[in-house]
Amino acid sequence: MHAYSYILFLGLAACQSVLAAPFGYSDYDSLFARAGRPELYRSGNAGGPKFDNIRPNDIKPVDGKYKPGTGGISTFSDLGQLKGQKNIWALPASADLGSHLKAVNDHDKHWSIQPSTEITEEEYKSALTALNGKAQKYVAPKRRGYSDLEAREYIDYLLCAYVPLLSCNSIDCCYF
């Protein structure tokens, strides 16, 4: 399966200019960037993920424009990085970032949403605002609550099934 994928990838790479143009992509990187991006998580507030909240430490304009590779809006590919946060938002891997943005894996599980081309602050903010509507509030799966009695019964079952009792010859020694 991997060999087939590799051959397919090479074939697509050879036709990059033919494939990129009809979809509005100008280069190979932006065409295939979405394919390898995981679901990204960001802490926001109850109203939204606040992708458009550009902080000075995230990215700095150069001559009034934001440039690729100079920083971006922080996101994470792992929920563990946002442990303890109340309002977590997920940007699905299938969400289109548009022609002005790209997701870059800075290090480990940290990703930043950066400009893909040189753009003005208004264009960057507008593109980030569009992402707010594509994100979904993350709702953690509910944990099943066990009562003390259920827990004791389950432990007894495990002990009887997997740990033979020395003084017993049958399952009658279990405390069900």
mmCIF file with all atom_site columns, C-alpha atoms in Angstrom:
data_model
loop_
_atom_site.group_PDB
_atom_site.id
_atom_site.type_symbol
_atom_site.label_atom_id
_atom_site.label_alt_id
_atom_site.label_comp_id
_atom_site.label_asym_id
_atom_site.label_entity_id
_atom_site.label_seq_id
_atom_site.pdbx_PDB_ins_code
_atom_site.Cartn_x
_atom_site.Cartn_y
_atom_site.Cartn_z
_atom_site.occupancy
_atom_site.B_iso_or_equiv
_atom_site.pdbx_formal_charge
_atom_site.auth_seq_id
_atom_site.auth_comp_id
_atom_site.auth_asym_id
_atom_site.auth_atom_id
_atom_site.pdbx_PDB_model_num
ATOM 1   C CA . MET A 1 1   ? 0.000   0.000   0.000   1.00 0.00 ? 1   MET A CA 1
ATOM 2   C CA . HIS A 1 2   ? 2.817   2.402   0.829   1.00 0.00 ? 2   HIS A CA 1
ATOM 3   C CA . ALA A 1 3   ? 4.509   1.773   -2.519  1.00 0.00 ? 3   ALA A CA 1
ATOM 4   C CA . TYR A 1 4   ? 1.276   2.559   -4.352  1.00 0.00 ? 4   TYR A CA 1
ATOM 5   C CA . SER A 1 5   ? 0.866   5.795   -2.370  1.00 0.00 ? 5   SER A CA 1
ATOM 6   C CA . TYR A 1 6   ? 4.443   6.792   -3.120  1.00 0.00 ? 6   TYR A CA 1
ATOM 7   C CA . ILE A 1 7   ? 4.005   6.180   -6.856  1.00 0.00 ? 7   ILE A CA 1
ATOM 8   C CA . LEU A 1 8   ? 0.744   8.133   -6.829  1.00 0.00 ? 8   LEU A CA 1
ATOM 9   C CA . PHE A 1 9   ? 2.457   10.988  -4.990  1.00 0.00 ? 9   PHE A CA 1
ATOM 10  C CA . LEU A 1 10  ? 5.297   11.061  -7.520  1.00 0.00 ? 10  LEU A CA 1
ATOM 11  C CA . GLY A 1 11  ? 2.806   11.140  -10.369 1.00 0.00 ? 11  GLY A CA 1
ATOM 12  C CA . LEU A 1 12  ? 0.939   14.026  -8.764  1.00 0.00 ? 12  LEU A CA 1
ATOM 13  C CA . ALA A 1 13  ? 4.179   15.877  -8.078  1.00 0.00 ? 13  ALA A CA 1
ATOM 14  C CA . ALA A 1 14  ? 5.141   15.603  -11.739 1.00 0.00 ? 14  ALA A CA 1
ATOM 15  C CA . CYS A 1 15  ? 1.832   17.198  -12.706 1.00 0.00 ? 15  CYS A CA 1
ATOM 16  C CA . GLN A 1 16  ? 1.864   19.860  -9.991  1.00 0.00 ? 16  GLN A CA 1
ATOM 17  C CA . SER A 1 17  ? 1.438   22.868  -12.261 1.00 0.00 ? 17  SER A CA 1
ATOM 18  C CA . VAL A 1 18  ? -1.401  21.210  -14.166 1.00 0.00 ? 18  VAL A CA 1
ATOM 19  C CA . LEU A 1 19  ? -3.216  20.247  -10.963 1.00 0.00 ? 19  LEU A CA 1
ATOM 20  C CA . ALA A 1 20  ? -2.606  23.399  -8.955  1.00 0.00 ? 20  ALA A CA 1
ATOM 21  C CA . ALA A 1 21  ? -3.960  25.970  -11.388 1.00 0.00 ? 21  ALA A CA 1
ATOM 22  C CA . PRO A 1 22  ? -7.608  24.783  -11.663 1.00 0.00 ? 22  PRO A CA 1
ATOM 23  C CA . PHE A 1 23  ? -8.016  24.846  -7.880  1.00 0.00 ? 23  PHE A CA 1
ATOM 24  C CA . GLY A 1 24  ? -6.623  28.337  -7.414  1.00 0.00 ? 24  GLY A CA 1
ATOM 25  C CA . TYR A 1 25  ? -3.339  27.187  -5.891  1.00 0.00 ? 25  TYR A CA 1
ATOM 26  C CA . SER A 1 26  ? -0.184  28.759  -7.243  1.00 0.00 ? 26  SER A CA 1
ATOM 27  C CA . ASP A 1 27  ? 2.322   26.225  -6.001  1.00 0.00 ? 27  ASP A CA 1
ATOM 28  C CA . TYR A 1 28  ? 2.829   22.640  -4.992  1.00 0.00 ? 28  TYR A CA 1
ATOM 29  C CA . ASP A 1 29  ? 3.168   23.340  -1.255  1.00 0.00 ? 29  ASP A CA 1
ATOM 30  C CA . SER A 1 30  ? -0.203  25.030  -0.861  1.00 0.00 ? 30  SER A CA 1
ATOM 31  C CA . LEU A 1 31  ? -1.950  22.350  -2.935  1.00 0.00 ? 31  LEU A CA 1
ATOM 32  C CA . PHE A 1 32  ? -0.785  19.497  -0.732  1.00 0.00 ? 32  PHE A CA 1
ATOM 33  C CA . ALA A 1 33  ? -0.486  21.347  2.576   1.00 0.00 ? 33  ALA A CA 1
ATOM 34  C CA . ARG A 1 34  ? -3.981  20.350  3.725   1.00 0.00 ? 34  ARG A CA 1
ATOM 35  C CA . ALA A 1 35  ? -3.401  16.639  3.131   1.00 0.00 ? 35  ALA A CA 1
ATOM 36  C CA . GLY A 1 36  ? -0.905  16.290  5.989   1.00 0.00 ? 36  GLY A CA 1
ATOM 37  C CA . ARG A 1 37  ? -2.441  18.676  8.516   1.00 0.00 ? 37  ARG A CA 1
ATOM 38  C CA . PRO A 1 38  ? -4.058  17.115  11.580  1.00 0.00 ? 38  PRO A CA 1
ATOM 39  C CA . GLU A 1 39  ? -7.024  18.475  13.466  1.00 0.00 ? 39  GLU A CA 1
ATOM 40  C CA . LEU A 1 40  ? -5.788  21.559  15.311  1.00 0.00 ? 40  LEU A CA 1
ATOM 41  C CA . TYR A 1 41  ? -6.929  22.743  18.739  1.00 0.00 ? 41  TYR A CA 1
ATOM 42  C CA . ARG A 1 42  ? -6.954  26.228  20.167  1.00 0.00 ? 42  ARG A CA 1
ATOM 43  C CA . SER A 1 43  ? -8.093  27.752  23.426  1.00 0.00 ? 43  SER A CA 1
ATOM 44  C CA . GLY A 1 44  ? -10.609 30.552  22.980  1.00 0.00 ? 44  GLY A CA 1
ATOM 45  C CA . ASN A 1 45  ? -13.636 31.761  24.857  1.00 0.00 ? 45  ASN A CA 1
ATOM 46  C CA . ALA A 1 46  ? -17.264 30.635  24.969  1.00 0.00 ? 46  ALA A CA 1
ATOM 47  C CA . GLY A 1 47  ? -18.007 32.605  21.793  1.00 0.00 ? 47  GLY A CA 1
ATOM 48  C CA . GLY A 1 48  ? -15.277 31.230  19.556  1.00 0.00 ? 48  GLY A CA 1
ATOM 49  C CA . PRO A 1 49  ? -11.651 30.233  19.021  1.00 0.00 ? 49  PRO A CA 1
ATOM 50  C CA . LYS A 1 50  ? -10.416 33.813  18.480  1.00 0.00 ? 50  LYS A CA 1
ATOM 51  C CA . PHE A 1 51  ? -8.151  32.950  15.550  1.00 0.00 ? 51  PHE A CA 1
ATOM 52  C CA . ASP A 1 52  ? -8.295  36.628  14.621  1.00 0.00 ? 52  ASP A CA 1
ATOM 53  C CA . ASN A 1 53  ? -6.766  37.702  17.949  1.00 0.00 ? 53  ASN A CA 1
ATOM 54  C CA . ILE A 1 54  ? -3.301  38.608  16.636  1.00 0.00 ? 54  ILE A CA 1
ATOM 55  C CA . ARG A 1 55  ? -0.928  39.184  19.533  1.00 0.00 ? 55  ARG A CA 1
ATOM 56  C CA . PRO A 1 56  ? 2.329   41.115  19.063  1.00 0.00 ? 56  PRO A CA 1
ATOM 57  C CA . ASN A 1 57  ? 4.432   38.130  20.201  1.00 0.00 ? 57  ASN A CA 1
ATOM 58  C CA . ASP A 1 58  ? 2.737   35.751  17.726  1.00 0.00 ? 58  ASP A CA 1
ATOM 59  C CA . ILE A 1 59  ? 3.752   37.525  14.535  1.00 0.00 ? 59  ILE A CA 1
ATOM 60  C CA . LYS A 1 60  ? 5.218   40.934  13.762  1.00 0.00 ? 60  LYS A CA 1
ATOM 61  C CA . PRO A 1 61  ? 4.598   42.874  10.562  1.00 0.00 ? 61  PRO A CA 1
ATOM 62  C CA . VAL A 1 62  ? 7.594   43.793  8.417   1.00 0.00 ? 62  VAL A CA 1
ATOM 63  C CA . ASP A 1 63  ? 7.095   47.098  6.604   1.00 0.00 ? 63  ASP A CA 1
ATOM 64  C CA . GLY A 1 64  ? 3.370   46.933  7.355   1.00 0.00 ? 64  GLY A CA 1
ATOM 65  C CA . LYS A 1 65  ? 2.935   43.437  5.912   1.00 0.00 ? 65  LYS A CA 1
ATOM 66  C CA . TYR A 1 66  ? 2.832   39.955  7.363   1.00 0.00 ? 66  TYR A CA 1
ATOM 67  C CA . LYS A 1 67  ? 5.222   37.537  5.693   1.00 0.00 ? 67  LYS A CA 1
ATOM 68  C CA . PRO A 1 68  ? 5.406   33.732  5.615   1.00 0.00 ? 68  PRO A CA 1
ATOM 69  C CA . GLY A 1 69  ? 7.788   32.134  8.101   1.00 0.00 ? 69  GLY A CA 1
ATOM 70  C CA . THR A 1 70  ? 7.712   35.016  10.597  1.00 0.00 ? 70  THR A CA 1
ATOM 71  C CA . GLY A 1 71  ? 5.277   33.451  13.072  1.00 0.00 ? 71  GLY A CA 1
ATOM 72  C CA . GLY A 1 72  ? 1.551   32.953  13.364  1.00 0.00 ? 72  GLY A CA 1
ATOM 73  C CA . ILE A 1 73  ? -1.445  32.075  15.504  1.00 0.00 ? 73  ILE A CA 1
ATOM 74  C CA . SER A 1 74  ? -0.725  29.197  17.912  1.00 0.00 ? 74  SER A CA 1
ATOM 75  C CA . THR A 1 75  ? -2.601  25.916  17.723  1.00 0.00 ? 75  THR A CA 1
ATOM 76  C CA . PHE A 1 76  ? -1.858  22.383  18.895  1.00 0.00 ? 76  PHE A CA 1
ATOM 77  C CA . SER A 1 77  ? -2.321  18.956  17.359  1.00 0.00 ? 77  SER A CA 1
ATOM 78  C CA . ASP A 1 78  ? -2.704  17.359  20.791  1.00 0.00 ? 78  ASP A CA 1
ATOM 79  C CA . LEU A 1 79  ? -5.338  18.162  23.389  1.00 0.00 ? 79  LEU A CA 1
ATOM 80  C CA . GLY A 1 80  ? -2.862  17.441  26.199  1.00 0.00 ? 80  GLY A CA 1
ATOM 81  C CA . GLN A 1 81  ? -1.188  20.772  25.491  1.00 0.00 ? 81  GLN A CA 1
ATOM 82  C CA . LEU A 1 82  ? -4.435  22.557  26.458  1.00 0.00 ? 82  LEU A CA 1
ATOM 83  C CA . LYS A 1 83  ? -5.078  20.592  29.644  1.00 0.00 ? 83  LYS A CA 1
ATOM 84  C CA . GLY A 1 84  ? -7.102  22.603  32.110  1.00 0.00 ? 84  GLY A CA 1
ATOM 85  C CA . GLN A 1 85  ? -8.485  25.024  29.518  1.00 0.00 ? 85  GLN A CA 1
ATOM 86  C CA . LYS A 1 86  ? -12.241 25.473  29.600  1.00 0.00 ? 86  LYS A CA 1
ATOM 87  C CA . ASN A 1 87  ? -13.068 26.541  26.036  1.00 0.00 ? 87  ASN A CA 1
ATOM 88  C CA . ILE A 1 88  ? -11.239 24.419  23.492  1.00 0.00 ? 88  ILE A CA 1
ATOM 89  C CA . TRP A 1 89  ? -11.994 24.728  19.798  1.00 0.00 ? 89  TRP A CA 1
ATOM 90  C CA . ALA A 1 90  ? -11.103 22.251  17.045  1.00 0.00 ? 90  ALA A CA 1
ATOM 91  C CA . LEU A 1 91  ? -10.259 23.156  13.468  1.00 0.00 ? 91  LEU A CA 1
ATOM 92  C CA . PRO A 1 92  ? -10.949 19.977  11.446  1.00 0.00 ? 92  PRO A CA 1
ATOM 93  C CA . ALA A 1 93  ? -8.167  18.641  9.246   1.00 0.00 ? 93  ALA A CA 1
ATOM 94  C CA . SER A 1 94  ? -10.539 18.937  6.301   1.00 0.00 ? 94  SER A CA 1
ATOM 95  C CA . ALA A 1 95  ? -11.133 22.675  6.852   1.00 0.00 ? 95  ALA A CA 1
ATOM 96  C CA . ASP A 1 96  ? -9.822  24.792  3.995   1.00 0.00 ? 96  ASP A CA 1
ATOM 97  C CA . LEU A 1 97  ? -7.453  27.496  5.239   1.00 0.00 ? 97  LEU A CA 1
ATOM 98  C CA . GLY A 1 98  ? -7.901  29.534  2.076   1.00 0.00 ? 98  GLY A CA 1
ATOM 99  C CA . SER A 1 99  ? -5.292  30.922  -0.257  1.00 0.00 ? 99  SER A CA 1
ATOM 100 C CA . HIS A 1 100 ? -3.729  33.355  2.257   1.00 0.00 ? 100 HIS A CA 1
ATOM 101 C CA . LEU A 1 101 ? -3.039  30.938  5.125   1.00 0.00 ? 101 LEU A CA 1
ATOM 102 C CA . LYS A 1 102 ? -1.033  27.809  5.805   1.00 0.00 ? 102 LYS A CA 1
ATOM 103 C CA . ALA A 1 103 ? -0.536  25.600  8.862   1.00 0.00 ? 103 ALA A CA 1
ATOM 104 C CA . VAL A 1 104 ? 3.098   25.064  9.857   1.00 0.00 ? 104 VAL A CA 1
ATOM 105 C CA . ASN A 1 105 ? 4.318   22.494  12.381  1.00 0.00 ? 105 ASN A CA 1
ATOM 106 C CA . ASP A 1 106 ? 6.779   24.618  14.381  1.00 0.00 ? 106 ASP A CA 1
ATOM 107 C CA . HIS A 1 107 ? 7.886   21.901  16.779  1.00 0.00 ? 107 HIS A CA 1
ATOM 108 C CA . ASP A 1 108 ? 6.487   18.785  18.403  1.00 0.00 ? 108 ASP A CA 1
ATOM 109 C CA . LYS A 1 109 ? 2.734   19.286  18.654  1.00 0.00 ? 109 LYS A CA 1
ATOM 110 C CA . HIS A 1 110 ? 2.712   23.066  18.178  1.00 0.00 ? 110 HIS A CA 1
ATOM 111 C CA . TRP A 1 111 ? 1.361   24.424  14.899  1.00 0.00 ? 111 TRP A CA 1
ATOM 112 C CA . SER A 1 112 ? 0.967   28.006  13.783  1.00 0.00 ? 112 SER A CA 1
ATOM 113 C CA . ILE A 1 113 ? -1.445  29.469  11.264  1.00 0.00 ? 113 ILE A CA 1
ATOM 114 C CA . GLN A 1 114 ? 0.814   31.667  9.147   1.00 0.00 ? 114 GLN A CA 1
ATOM 115 C CA . PRO A 1 115 ? 0.365   33.769  6.038   1.00 0.00 ? 115 PRO A CA 1
ATOM 116 C CA . SER A 1 116 ? 1.181   31.764  2.916   1.00 0.00 ? 116 SER A CA 1
ATOM 117 C CA . THR A 1 117 ? 2.035   34.908  0.979   1.00 0.00 ? 117 THR A CA 1
ATOM 118 C CA . GLU A 1 118 ? 2.948   38.480  1.882   1.00 0.00 ? 118 GLU A CA 1
ATOM 119 C CA . ILE A 1 119 ? -0.322  40.118  2.980   1.00 0.00 ? 119 ILE A CA 1
ATOM 120 C CA . THR A 1 120 ? -1.563  43.200  4.802   1.00 0.00 ? 120 THR A CA 1
ATOM 121 C CA . GLU A 1 121 ? -2.860  43.154  8.360   1.00 0.00 ? 121 GLU A CA 1
ATOM 122 C CA . GLU A 1 122 ? -6.448  43.525  7.121   1.00 0.00 ? 122 GLU A CA 1
ATOM 123 C CA . GLU A 1 123 ? -6.081  40.553  4.754   1.00 0.00 ? 123 GLU A CA 1
ATOM 124 C CA . TYR A 1 124 ? -4.491  38.413  7.476   1.00 0.00 ? 124 TYR A CA 1
ATOM 125 C CA . LYS A 1 125 ? -7.143  39.315  10.023  1.00 0.00 ? 125 LYS A CA 1
ATOM 126 C CA . SER A 1 126 ? -9.919  38.693  7.475   1.00 0.00 ? 126 SER A CA 1
ATOM 127 C CA . ALA A 1 127 ? -8.529  35.256  6.594   1.00 0.00 ? 127 ALA A CA 1
ATOM 128 C CA . LEU A 1 128 ? -8.216  34.367  10.291  1.00 0.00 ? 128 LEU A CA 1
ATOM 129 C CA . THR A 1 129 ? -11.762 35.584  10.987  1.00 0.00 ? 129 THR A CA 1
ATOM 130 C CA . ALA A 1 130 ? -13.005 33.174  8.308   1.00 0.00 ? 130 ALA A CA 1
ATOM 131 C CA . LEU A 1 131 ? -11.393 30.309  10.279  1.00 0.00 ? 131 LEU A CA 1
ATOM 132 C CA . ASN A 1 132 ? -13.509 31.155  13.340  1.00 0.00 ? 132 ASN A CA 1
ATOM 133 C CA . GLY A 1 133 ? -16.589 29.924  11.471  1.00 0.00 ? 133 GLY A CA 1
ATOM 134 C CA . LYS A 1 134 ? -14.898 26.655  10.491  1.00 0.00 ? 134 LYS A CA 1
ATOM 135 C CA . ALA A 1 135 ? -13.885 25.666  14.022  1.00 0.00 ? 135 ALA A CA 1
ATOM 136 C CA . GLN A 1 136 ? -16.096 23.565  16.258  1.00 0.00 ? 136 GLN A CA 1
ATOM 137 C CA . LYS A 1 137 ? -16.300 23.635  20.030  1.00 0.00 ? 137 LYS A CA 1
ATOM 138 C CA . TYR A 1 138 ? -14.554 20.584  21.446  1.00 0.00 ? 138 TYR A CA 1
ATOM 139 C CA . VAL A 1 139 ? -16.714 18.599  23.818  1.00 0.00 ? 139 VAL A CA 1
ATOM 140 C CA . ALA A 1 140 ? -14.830 16.013  25.828  1.00 0.00 ? 140 ALA A CA 1
ATOM 141 C CA . PRO A 1 141 ? -16.364 12.533  25.907  1.00 0.00 ? 141 PRO A CA 1
ATOM 142 C CA . LYS A 1 142 ? -18.211 11.859  29.121  1.00 0.00 ? 142 LYS A CA 1
ATOM 143 C CA . ARG A 1 143 ? -16.605 9.506   31.546  1.00 0.00 ? 143 ARG A CA 1
ATOM 144 C CA . ARG A 1 144 ? -18.729 6.708   32.814  1.00 0.00 ? 144 ARG A CA 1
ATOM 145 C CA . GLY A 1 145 ? -19.282 7.130   36.514  1.00 0.00 ? 145 GLY A CA 1
ATOM 146 C CA . TYR A 1 146 ? -19.046 3.947   38.530  1.00 0.00 ? 146 TYR A CA 1
ATOM 147 C CA . SER A 1 147 ? -20.583 3.594   41.948  1.00 0.00 ? 147 SER A CA 1
ATOM 148 C CA . ASP A 1 148 ? -18.502 1.989   44.672  1.00 0.00 ? 148 ASP A CA 1
ATOM 149 C CA . LEU A 1 149 ? -20.581 -1.195  44.456  1.00 0.00 ? 149 LEU A CA 1
ATOM 150 C CA . GLU A 1 150 ? -20.101 -1.485  40.684  1.00 0.00 ? 150 GLU A CA 1
ATOM 151 C CA . ALA A 1 151 ? -16.359 -0.963  41.066  1.00 0.00 ? 151 ALA A CA 1
ATOM 152 C CA . ARG A 1 152 ? -16.095 -3.629  43.791  1.00 0.00 ? 152 ARG A CA 1
ATOM 153 C CA . GLU A 1 153 ? -18.094 -6.114  41.711  1.00 0.00 ? 153 GLU A CA 1
ATOM 154 C CA . TYR A 1 154 ? -15.902 -5.491  38.683  1.00 0.00 ? 154 TYR A CA 1
ATOM 155 C CA . ILE A 1 155 ? -12.710 -5.966  40.703  1.00 0.00 ? 155 ILE A CA 1
ATOM 156 C CA . ASP A 1 156 ? -14.099 -9.187  42.164  1.00 0.00 ? 156 ASP A CA 1
ATOM 157 C CA . TYR A 1 157 ? -14.898 -10.396 38.662  1.00 0.00 ? 157 TYR A CA 1
ATOM 158 C CA . LEU A 1 158 ? -11.375 -9.633  37.458  1.00 0.00 ? 158 LEU A CA 1
ATOM 159 C CA . LEU A 1 159 ? -9.802  -11.359 40.452  1.00 0.00 ? 159 LEU A CA 1
ATOM 160 C CA . CYS A 1 160 ? -11.923 -14.465 40.010  1.00 0.00 ? 160 CYS A CA 1
ATOM 161 C CA . ALA A 1 161 ? -11.419 -14.643 36.280  1.00 0.00 ? 161 ALA A CA 1
ATOM 162 C CA . TYR A 1 162 ? -7.703  -13.914 36.129  1.00 0.00 ? 162 TYR A CA 1
ATOM 163 C CA . VAL A 1 163 ? -6.194  -14.611 39.546  1.00 0.00 ? 163 VAL A CA 1
ATOM 164 C CA . PRO A 1 164 ? -6.850  -18.136 40.826  1.00 0.00 ? 164 PRO A CA 1
ATOM 165 C CA . LEU A 1 165 ? -7.369  -18.298 44.570  1.00 0.00 ? 165 LEU A CA 1
ATOM 166 C CA . LEU A 1 166 ? -5.155  -20.873 46.249  1.00 0.00 ? 166 LEU A CA 1
ATOM 167 C CA . SER A 1 167 ? -7.788  -22.237 48.628  1.00 0.00 ? 167 SER A CA 1
ATOM 168 C CA . CYS A 1 168 ? -10.554 -22.530 46.032  1.00 0.00 ? 168 CYS A CA 1
ATOM 169 C CA . ASN A 1 169 ? -11.173 -25.122 43.376  1.00 0.00 ? 169 ASN A CA 1
ATOM 170 C CA . SER A 1 170 ? -14.056 -23.391 41.644  1.00 0.00 ? 170 SER A CA 1
ATOM 171 C CA . ILE A 1 171 ? -15.617 -20.043 40.952  1.00 0.00 ? 171 ILE A CA 1
ATOM 172 C CA . ASP A 1 172 ? -17.721 -20.472 44.114  1.00 0.00 ? 172 ASP A CA 1
ATOM 173 C CA . CYS A 1 173 ? -15.029 -18.635 46.034  1.00 0.00 ? 173 CYS A CA 1
ATOM 174 C CA . CYS A 1 174 ? -15.762 -15.394 44.210  1.00 0.00 ? 174 CYS A CA 1
ATOM 175 C CA . TYR A 1 175 ? -17.843 -12.830 46.019  1.00 0.00 ? 175 TYR A CA 1
ATOM 176 C CA . PHE A 1 176 ? -20.654 -12.029 43.594  1.00 0.00 ? 176 PHE A CA 1
#
